[in-house]
Amino acid sequence: QVQLVESGGGLVQAGGSLRLSCAVSGTTFSINAMGWHRQPPGKQRELVATMTSGGLTVYADSVKGRFTIFRDNAKNLAYLQMNSLKPEDTALYYCNADVGPYRYTYWGQGTQVTVSS
């Protein structure tokens, strides 16, 4: 069974940095796009960043220039480097991966990021 496990969340002051990690296990299929979404308190889940297996990236406008997504395809890992964090970045951050020939999307359980002002 495919599992995604996120780690690296926590409490940080505004202006600080965090790096989130996402590990995919339980599959021998190729992993296509991997990405990060977030759900702020009381709001809907939104895209943060995504990267294809070939390295193409898409970022939300709100994080461009501050966040960087990168992957280790050989180890089925994805990362989100978050710099210059702002209180509005506070959210539950989810990793997702599109797996196999039908690109089925799997989700992790989420990791909390809290940015204090």
Coordinates of N, CA, C and O in Angstrom, one line a residue:
Q1 N 0.8 -1.2 0.0 CA 0.0 0.0 0.0 C 0.9 1.2 0.0 O 1.8 1.3 0.8
V2 N 0.5 2.2 -0.9 CA 1.3 3.4 -1.0 C 1.1 4.3 0.3 O 0.0 4.5 0.7
Q3 N 2.2 4.7 0.8 CA 2.1 5.6 2.0 C 3.0 6.8 1.7 O 4.1 6.7 1.2
L4 N 2.6 8.0 2.2 CA 3.4 9.2 2.1 C 3.5 9.7 3.6 O 2.5 9.8 4.3
V5 N 4.7 10.0 4.0 CA 4.9 10.4 5.4 C 5.7 11.7 5.3 O 6.8 11.8 4.8
E6 N 5.0 12.8 5.9 CA 5.7 14.1 5.9 C 6.4 14.3 7.3 O 6.0 13.7 8.3
S7 N 7.4 15.1 7.3 CA 8.0 15.5 8.5 C 8.7 16.9 8.3 O 8.8 17.4 7.2
G8 N 9.1 17.5 9.5 CA 9.8 18.7 9.4 C 9.0 19.9 9.8 O 9.5 21.0 9.9
G9 N 7.7 19.8 10.1 CA 6.9 20.9 10.5 C 7.3 21.3 11.9 O 8.0 20.7 12.6
G10 N 6.7 22.5 12.3 CA 7.0 22.9 13.7 C 6.6 24.4 13.9 O 5.9 25.0 13.0
L11 N 7.1 25.0 14.9 CA 6.8 26.4 15.3 C 8.1 27.2 15.0 O 9.2 26.8 15.4
V12 N 7.9 28.3 14.3 CA 9.1 29.1 13.9 C 8.6 30.6 13.9 O 7.4 30.9 13.7
Q13 N 9.6 31.4 14.2 CA 9.3 32.9 14.2 C 9.2 33.4 12.8 O 9.9 32.8 11.9
A14 N 8.5 34.5 12.6 CA 8.5 35.1 11.3 C 9.9 35.4 10.8 O 10.7 35.9 11.6
G15 N 10.1 35.2 9.5 CA 11.5 35.4 9.0 C 12.3 34.2 9.0 O 13.4 34.1 8.4
G16 N 11.9 33.1 9.8 CA 12.7 31.9 9.9 C 12.5 31.0 8.7 O 11.8 31.3 7.7
S17 N 13.1 29.8 8.9 CA 13.0 28.8 7.8 C 12.7 27.4 8.4 O 13.0 27.1 9.5
L18 N 12.1 26.6 7.5 CA 11.8 25.2 7.8 C 12.0 24.4 6.5 O 11.8 25.0 5.4
R19 N 12.3 23.2 6.7 CA 12.4 22.3 5.5 C 11.4 21.1 5.8 O 11.6 20.4 6.8
L20 N 10.5 20.9 4.9 CA 9.6 19.8 5.0 C 10.1 18.6 4.2 O 10.6 18.9 3.1
S21 N 9.9 17.4 4.6 CA 10.3 16.2 3.8 C 9.0 15.3 3.6 O 8.1 15.3 4.5
C22 N 9.1 14.6 2.5 CA 8.0 13.7 2.2 C 8.6 12.4 1.7 O 9.3 12.5 0.7
A23 N 8.3 11.3 2.3 CA 8.8 10.0 1.8 C 7.7 9.2 1.3 O 6.7 9.0 2.0
V24 N 7.8 8.6 0.1 CA 6.9 7.7 -0.5 C 7.3 6.3 -0.4 O 8.5 6.0 -0.7
S25 N 6.5 5.4 0.1 CA 6.8 4.0 0.2 C 5.7 3.1 -0.3 O 4.6 3.6 -0.5
G26 N 6.0 1.9 -0.5 CA 4.9 0.9 -0.8 C 4.6 0.8 -2.3 O 3.5 0.3 -2.6
T27 N 5.4 1.3 -3.2 CA 5.1 1.2 -4.6 C 6.4 0.9 -5.4 O 7.5 1.4 -5.0
T28 N 6.2 0.2 -6.5 CA 7.3 0.0 -7.5 C 7.0 0.8 -8.7 O 7.8 0.8 -9.7
F29 N 5.9 1.4 -8.8 CA 5.5 2.2 -10.0 C 6.3 3.5 -9.9 O 6.8 4.0 -8.9
S30 N 6.4 4.1 -11.1 CA 7.1 5.4 -11.2 C 6.2 6.5 -10.5 O 5.0 6.4 -10.5
I31 N 6.9 7.4 -9.9 CA 6.2 8.6 -9.3 C 6.3 9.7 -10.3 O 7.4 10.1 -10.6
N32 N 5.2 10.3 -10.6 CA 5.2 11.4 -11.6 C 5.3 12.7 -10.8 O 6.3 12.9 -10.2
A33 N 4.3 13.5 -10.8 CA 4.4 14.8 -10.1 C 4.3 14.5 -8.6 O 3.6 13.6 -8.1
M34 N 5.1 15.3 -7.9 CA 4.9 15.4 -6.4 C 4.8 16.8 -6.0 O 5.3 17.7 -6.7
G35 N 4.0 17.0 -5.0 CA 3.8 18.4 -4.6 C 3.4 18.6 -3.2 O 3.3 17.7 -2.4
W36 N 3.2 19.9 -2.8 CA 2.8 20.3 -1.5 C 1.6 21.2 -1.6 O 1.5 22.1 -2.4
H37 N 0.6 20.9 -0.8 CA -0.5 21.8 -0.6 C -0.6 22.2 0.9 O 0.1 21.6 1.7
R38 N -1.4 23.2 1.2 CA -1.5 23.5 2.6 C -3.0 24.0 2.8 O -3.7 24.4 1.9
Q39 N -3.4 23.8 4.1 CA -4.7 24.2 4.5 C -4.6 25.1 5.7 O -4.4 24.6 6.8
P40 N -4.7 26.4 5.5 CA -4.7 27.3 6.7 C -6.0 27.1 7.5 O -7.0 26.6 7.1
P41 N -5.9 27.5 8.8 CA -7.1 27.4 9.7 C -8.3 28.0 9.1 O -8.3 29.2 8.7
G42 N -9.4 27.3 9.0 CA -10.7 27.8 8.5 C -10.7 28.1 7.0 O -11.7 28.7 6.5
K43 N -9.7 27.6 6.2 CA -9.7 27.9 4.8 C -9.6 26.6 4.1 O -9.4 25.5 4.6
Q44 N -9.7 26.7 2.7 CA -9.6 25.5 1.9 C -8.2 25.1 1.6 O -7.3 26.0 1.7
R45 N -8.0 23.9 1.2 CA -6.6 23.5 0.9 C -6.2 24.2 -0.4 O -7.0 24.3 -1.3
E46 N -5.0 24.6 -0.5 CA -4.5 25.3 -1.7 C -3.1 24.7 -2.1 O -2.3 24.2 -1.3
L47 N -2.8 24.9 -3.4 CA -1.5 24.4 -3.9 C -0.4 25.4 -3.4 O -0.6 26.6 -3.4
V48 N 0.7 24.8 -3.0 CA 1.9 25.5 -2.6 C 2.9 25.4 -3.8 O 3.4 26.4 -4.3
A49 N 3.3 24.2 -4.1 CA 4.3 23.9 -5.1 C 4.2 22.5 -5.6 O 3.8 21.6 -4.9
T50 N 4.5 22.3 -6.9 CA 4.6 21.0 -7.4 C 5.7 20.8 -8.4 O 6.2 21.8 -8.9
M51 N 6.2 19.6 -8.5 CA 7.3 19.3 -9.4 C 7.1 18.0 -10.1 O 6.8 17.0 -9.5
T52 N 7.3 18.0 -11.4 CA 7.2 16.8 -12.2 C 8.5 16.0 -12.0 O 9.5 16.5 -11.5
S53 N 8.4 14.7 -12.5 CA 9.6 13.9 -12.4 C 10.7 14.4 -13.2 O 11.9 14.1 -13.0
G54 N 10.4 15.2 -14.2 CA 11.4 15.8 -15.1 C 11.9 17.2 -14.6 O 12.8 17.8 -15.2
G55 N 11.4 17.6 -13.5 CA 11.9 18.8 -12.8 C 11.2 20.1 -13.1 O 11.6 21.2 -12.6
L56 N 10.1 20.1 -13.8 CA 9.3 21.3 -14.0 C 8.5 21.6 -12.7 O 8.0 20.7 -12.1
T57 N 8.5 22.9 -12.4 CA 7.9 23.3 -11.2 C 6.8 24.4 -11.4 O 6.8 25.1 -12.3
V58 N 5.9 24.4 -10.4 CA 4.8 25.4 -10.4 C 4.7 25.8 -8.9 O 4.7 24.9 -8.0
Y59 N 4.7 27.1 -8.7 CA 4.5 27.6 -7.3 C 3.3 28.6 -7.3 O 3.0 29.3 -8.2
A60 N 2.7 28.6 -6.1 CA 1.7 29.6 -5.8 C 2.4 30.9 -5.8 O 3.6 31.1 -5.3
D61 N 1.7 32.0 -6.2 CA 2.3 33.3 -6.2 C 2.7 33.8 -4.9 O 3.7 34.5 -4.7
S62 N 2.0 33.3 -3.8 CA 2.3 33.8 -2.5 C 3.6 33.2 -1.9 O 4.1 33.8 -0.9
V63 N 4.2 32.2 -2.6 CA 5.4 31.6 -2.0 C 6.6 31.8 -3.0 O 7.7 31.4 -2.6
K64 N 6.3 32.3 -4.2 CA 7.4 32.4 -5.1 C 8.6 33.3 -4.6 O 8.3 34.3 -4.0
G65 N 9.8 32.8 -4.7 CA 10.9 33.5 -4.2 C 11.3 33.2 -2.8 O 12.3 33.5 -2.3
R66 N 10.4 32.5 -2.1 CA 10.6 32.1 -0.7 C 10.7 30.6 -0.5 O 11.4 30.2 0.4
F67 N 9.9 29.9 -1.2 CA 9.8 28.4 -1.1 C 10.5 27.8 -2.3 O 10.4 28.3 -3.4
T68 N 11.1 26.6 -2.1 CA 11.7 25.8 -3.1 C 11.3 24.4 -2.9 O 11.5 23.8 -1.9
I69 N 10.8 23.8 -4.0 CA 10.5 22.3 -4.0 C 11.6 21.6 -4.7 O 12.1 22.1 -5.7
F70 N 12.1 20.5 -4.1 CA 13.0 19.7 -4.8 C 12.8 18.2 -4.5 O 12.1 17.9 -3.5
R71 N 13.4 17.3 -5.3 CA 13.1 15.9 -5.1 C 14.4 15.1 -5.2 O 15.4 15.5 -5.9
D72 N 14.3 13.9 -4.6 CA 15.3 12.9 -4.9 C 14.6 11.7 -5.5 O 14.0 10.9 -4.7
N73 N 14.5 11.7 -6.8 CA 13.7 10.7 -7.4 C 14.2 9.2 -7.1 O 13.4 8.3 -7.1
A74 N 15.5 9.1 -7.0 CA 16.0 7.7 -6.7 C 15.5 7.2 -5.4 O 15.3 6.0 -5.2
K75 N 15.2 8.1 -4.4 CA 14.8 7.7 -3.1 C 13.3 7.9 -2.8 O 12.8 7.7 -1.7
N76 N 12.6 8.4 -3.9 CA 11.1 8.7 -3.7 C 10.9 9.7 -2.6 O 10.0 9.6 -1.7
L77 N 11.7 10.8 -2.6 CA 11.6 11.8 -1.6 C 11.3 13.2 -2.2 O 11.8 13.4 -3.4
A78 N 10.6 14.0 -1.5 CA 10.3 15.4 -1.9 C 10.5 16.3 -0.7 O 10.3 15.9 0.4
Y79 N 11.0 17.5 -1.0 CA 11.2 18.4 0.0 C 10.6 19.8 -0.3 O 10.4 20.1 -1.5
L80 N 10.3 20.5 0.7 CA 9.9 21.9 0.5 C 10.7 22.8 1.5 O 10.6 22.7 2.7
Q81 N 11.6 23.5 0.9 CA 12.5 24.5 1.7 C 11.7 25.8 1.8 O 11.3 26.4 0.7
M82 N 11.4 26.2 3.0 CA 10.6 27.4 3.2 C 11.4 28.4 3.9 O 11.9 28.2 5.1
N83 N 11.7 29.5 3.3 CA 12.4 30.6 3.9 C 11.6 31.9 4.0 O 10.5 32.0 3.4
S84 N 12.1 32.8 4.8 CA 11.3 34.1 5.0 C 9.9 33.8 5.4 O 9.0 34.4 4.8
L85 N 9.6 32.9 6.3 CA 8.3 32.5 6.6 C 7.5 33.7 7.2 O 8.1 34.5 7.9
K86 N 6.2 33.7 6.9 CA 5.3 34.7 7.4 C 4.2 34.1 8.2 O 3.9 32.9 8.0
P87 N 3.5 34.8 9.1 CA 2.4 34.3 9.9 C 1.3 33.7 9.0 O 0.7 32.7 9.3
E88 N 1.1 34.3 7.8 CA 0.1 33.7 6.9 C 0.5 32.4 6.2 O -0.3 31.8 5.5
D89 N 1.7 32.0 6.5 CA 2.1 30.6 6.0 C 1.7 29.5 7.0 O 1.8 28.3 6.7
T90 N 1.1 29.9 8.1 CA 0.7 29.0 9.1 C -0.4 28.1 8.5 O -1.4 28.6 8.0
A91 N -0.2 26.8 8.5 CA -1.2 25.9 7.9 C -0.7 24.4 8.2 O 0.4 24.2 8.6
L92 N -1.6 23.5 7.8 CA -1.3 22.1 7.8 C -0.8 21.8 6.4 O -1.6 22.1 5.4
Y93 N 0.4 21.3 6.3 CA 1.0 21.1 4.9 C 0.9 19.6 4.6 O 1.3 18.8 5.4
Y94 N 0.4 19.4 3.4 CA 0.3 18.0 2.9 C 1.1 17.8 1.7 O 1.2 18.6 0.8
C95 N 1.7 16.6 1.6 CA 2.5 16.1 0.5 C 1.5 15.3 -0.4 O 0.7 14.6 0.2
N96 N 1.7 15.3 -1.7 CA 0.9 14.4 -2.6 C 1.8 13.9 -3.7 O 2.8 14.5 -4.0
A97 N 1.5 12.8 -4.2 CA 2.3 12.1 -5.2 C 1.3 11.5 -6.2 O 0.4 10.8 -5.8
D98 N 1.6 11.6 -7.5 CA 0.9 11.0 -8.6 C 1.7 9.7 -9.0 O 2.8 9.8 -9.4
V99 N 1.1 8.5 -8.8 CA 1.8 7.3 -8.9 C 1.3 6.4 -10.0 O 0.1 6.3 -10.1
G100 N 2.2 5.8 -10.7 CA 1.9 4.8 -11.7 C 1.3 5.3 -13.0 O 1.2 6.5 -13.2
P101 N 1.0 4.4 -13.9 CA 0.6 4.8 -15.3 C -0.8 5.5 -15.3 O -1.0 6.3 -16.2
Y102 N -1.6 5.4 -14.3 CA -2.8 6.1 -14.2 C -2.8 7.3 -13.3 O -3.8 8.0 -13.1
R103 N -1.6 7.6 -12.8 CA -1.3 8.9 -12.1 C -2.3 9.0 -10.9 O -2.9 10.1 -10.7
Y104 N -2.5 7.9 -10.2 CA -3.4 8.0 -9.0 C -2.7 8.9 -8.0 O -1.5 8.7 -7.7
T105 N -3.5 9.8 -7.3 CA -2.9 10.7 -6.4 C -3.1 10.2 -5.0 O -4.2 9.9 -4.5
Y106 N -1.9 10.2 -4.3 CA -1.9 9.8 -2.9 C -1.5 11.0 -2.0 O -0.8 11.9 -2.5
W107 N -2.0 11.0 -0.8 CA -1.8 12.1 0.1 C -1.2 11.6 1.4 O -1.5 10.5 1.9
G108 N -0.3 12.5 2.0 CA 0.2 12.2 3.3 C -0.8 12.7 4.4 O -1.9 13.2 4.0
Q109 N -0.5 12.5 5.6 CA -1.4 12.9 6.7 C -1.3 14.3 7.1 O -2.1 14.8 7.9
G110 N -0.2 15.0 6.6 CA -0.1 16.4 6.9 C 0.9 16.7 8.1 O 1.1 15.9 9.0
T111 N 1.6 17.8 8.0 CA 2.5 18.3 9.1 C 2.2 19.7 9.3 O 2.1 20.5 8.4
Q112 N 2.1 20.1 10.6 CA 1.7 21.4 11.0 C 2.9 22.4 10.9 O 4.0 22.1 11.5
V113 N 2.7 23.5 10.3 CA 3.6 24.6 10.3 C 3.0 25.8 10.9 O 1.9 26.3 10.5
T114 N 3.6 26.4 12.0 CA 3.0 27.5 12.7 C 4.1 28.6 12.7 O 5.2 28.4 13.2
V115 N 3.8 29.8 12.2 CA 4.7 30.9 12.1 C 4.2 32.0 13.1 O 3.1 32.5 12.9
S116 N 5.0 32.3 14.1 CA 4.6 33.3 15.0 C 5.1 34.7 14.6 O 6.2 34.8 14.0
S117 N 4.4 35.7 14.9 CA 4.8 37.1 14.6 C 5.6 37.7 15.6 O 5.8 37.2 16.7

